[in-house]
């Protein structure tokens, strides 16, 4: 009987020690986009992009430079976060800029104020507002200007992006859908080109399930008339281990290649 009590006591003591010193949880990791190599684009020909993240896997820094000349920086900006706010500050496409975004309770951008540095002076160059539907998709982008608002309307179908009617109907983009998962190059989907890298964080609402296989961009001189010109862009993807590793973007005039580097952090 005494021996049984000892064994029981040892078991309780062992359990208590295990409870007092629980095994640490394995570290959380996530695969993130850390780099992009671009060849064949206009103006710069070849570019290298580098991306940095914080411990919450939020994008905090973007660096872009001409591939053969790292000292020739095209973009170098930081991204900071606070309650209901995102601020982007630095050089974007060779211009000193400050982008200040207000977020809703879902973490989506509802107002964006873009300002440009002219020496020590900061001038507001654009004010944007964003609206989302009940499913969480971006459905309207409005540029607020003194002469009257410039509106873009986004059409979705079965969780896929189908059409963007922009600049009050003077530009219309229509999309065909690929089988590639939506992970990269969100600027091709009509999002703000300088903020589109933040799309995986939900700042522009839910993303479509797949990337486009083709975009037809039509230009109208009169939104009620026929298009004056239509440009077709075809997109071809390489997907490895369920990650988009390469994109080839082709029009009649140019062919560009984007190669993506993913790392587990």
JSON list of C-alpha atoms in Angstrom, two decimals, residues 152-153 162-167 169-176 187-190 212-221 226-235 249-252:
[
{"chain": "A", "resi": 152, "resn": "UNK", "atom": "CA", "xyz": [-13.22, 53.08, -61.65]},
{"chain": "A", "resi": 153, "resn": "UNK", "atom": "CA", "xyz": [-15.75, 50.27, -61.23]},
{"chain": "A", "resi": 162, "resn": "UNK", "atom": "CA", "xyz": [-13.73, 40.07, -64.93]},
{"chain": "A", "resi": 163, "resn": "UNK", "atom": "CA", "xyz": [-13.72, 43.77, -65.78]},
{"chain": "A", "resi": 164, "resn": "UNK", "atom": "CA", "xyz": [-12.47, 47.18, -64.68]},
{"chain": "A", "resi": 165, "resn": "UNK", "atom": "CA", "xyz": [-14.23, 50.22, -66.10]},
{"chain": "A", "resi": 166, "resn": "UNK", "atom": "CA", "xyz": [-11.80, 53.01, -65.26]},
{"chain": "A", "resi": 167, "resn": "UNK", "atom": "CA", "xyz": [-11.47, 56.78, -65.70]},
{"chain": "A", "resi": 169, "resn": "UNK", "atom": "CA", "xyz": [-15.40, 54.70, -68.87]},
{"chain": "A", "resi": 170, "resn": "UNK", "atom": "CA", "xyz": [-12.53, 55.97, -71.03]},
{"chain": "A", "resi": 171, "resn": "UNK", "atom": "CA", "xyz": [-10.47, 52.83, -70.26]},
{"chain": "A", "resi": 172, "resn": "UNK", "atom": "CA", "xyz": [-11.96, 49.35, -69.95]},
{"chain": "A", "resi": 173, "resn": "UNK", "atom": "CA", "xyz": [-9.97, 46.23, -69.01]},
{"chain": "A", "resi": 174, "resn": "UNK", "atom": "CA", "xyz": [-11.55, 42.82, -69.55]},
{"chain": "A", "resi": 175, "resn": "UNK", "atom": "CA", "xyz": [-9.93, 39.68, -68.18]},
{"chain": "A", "resi": 176, "resn": "UNK", "atom": "CA", "xyz": [-9.77, 36.00, -68.98]},
{"chain": "A", "resi": 187, "resn": "UNK", "atom": "CA", "xyz": [-0.79, 45.69, -60.27]},
{"chain": "A", "resi": 188, "resn": "UNK", "atom": "CA", "xyz": [-1.86, 43.79, -63.40]},
{"chain": "A", "resi": 189, "resn": "UNK", "atom": "CA", "xyz": [-5.23, 43.34, -61.71]},
{"chain": "A", "resi": 190, "resn": "UNK", "atom": "CA", "xyz": [-5.99, 47.05, -61.50]},
{"chain": "A", "resi": 212, "resn": "UNK", "atom": "CA", "xyz": [-5.47, 36.45, -65.54]},
{"chain": "A", "resi": 213, "resn": "UNK", "atom": "CA", "xyz": [-4.46, 34.62, -68.71]},
{"chain": "A", "resi": 214, "resn": "UNK", "atom": "CA", "xyz": [-5.29, 37.67, -70.82]},
{"chain": "A", "resi": 215, "resn": "UNK", "atom": "CA", "xyz": [-6.22, 41.31, -70.49]},
{"chain": "A", "resi": 216, "resn": "UNK", "atom": "CA", "xyz": [-7.94, 43.33, -73.23]},
{"chain": "A", "resi": 217, "resn": "UNK", "atom": "CA", "xyz": [-7.46, 47.06, -72.55]},
{"chain": "A", "resi": 218, "resn": "UNK", "atom": "CA", "xyz": [-9.76, 49.23, -74.67]},
{"chain": "A", "resi": 219, "resn": "UNK", "atom": "CA", "xyz": [-9.42, 53.00, -74.99]},
{"chain": "A", "resi": 220, "resn": "UNK", "atom": "CA", "xyz": [-12.52, 55.11, -75.67]},
{"chain": "A", "resi": 221, "resn": "UNK", "atom": "CA", "xyz": [-12.67, 58.67, -76.90]},
{"chain": "A", "resi": 226, "resn": "UNK", "atom": "CA", "xyz": [-16.80, 52.15, -79.91]},
{"chain": "A", "resi": 227, "resn": "UNK", "atom": "CA", "xyz": [-13.22, 51.74, -78.63]},
{"chain": "A", "resi": 228, "resn": "UNK", "atom": "CA", "xyz": [-10.59, 53.65, -80.58]},
{"chain": "A", "resi": 229, "resn": "UNK", "atom": "CA", "xyz": [-7.94, 51.06, -79.75]},
{"chain": "A", "resi": 230, "resn": "UNK", "atom": "CA", "xyz": [-7.62, 47.73, -77.90]},
{"chain": "A", "resi": 231, "resn": "UNK", "atom": "CA", "xyz": [-4.38, 46.23, -76.61]},
{"chain": "A", "resi": 232, "resn": "UNK", "atom": "CA", "xyz": [-4.24, 42.50, -75.85]},
{"chain": "A", "resi": 233, "resn": "UNK", "atom": "CA", "xyz": [-1.80, 41.30, -73.20]},
{"chain": "A", "resi": 234, "resn": "UNK", "atom": "CA", "xyz": [-1.22, 37.56, -72.71]},
{"chain": "A", "resi": 235, "resn": "UNK", "atom": "CA", "xyz": [0.12, 36.13, -69.45]},
{"chain": "A", "resi": 249, "resn": "UNK", "atom": "CA", "xyz": [3.83, 39.11, -70.15]},
{"chain": "A", "resi": 250, "resn": "UNK", "atom": "CA", "xyz": [3.45, 39.59, -73.89]},
{"chain": "A", "resi": 251, "resn": "UNK", "atom": "CA", "xyz": [1.89, 42.18, -76.18]},
{"chain": "A", "resi": 252, "resn": "UNK", "atom": "CA", "xyz": [2.48, 42.90, -79.86]}
]
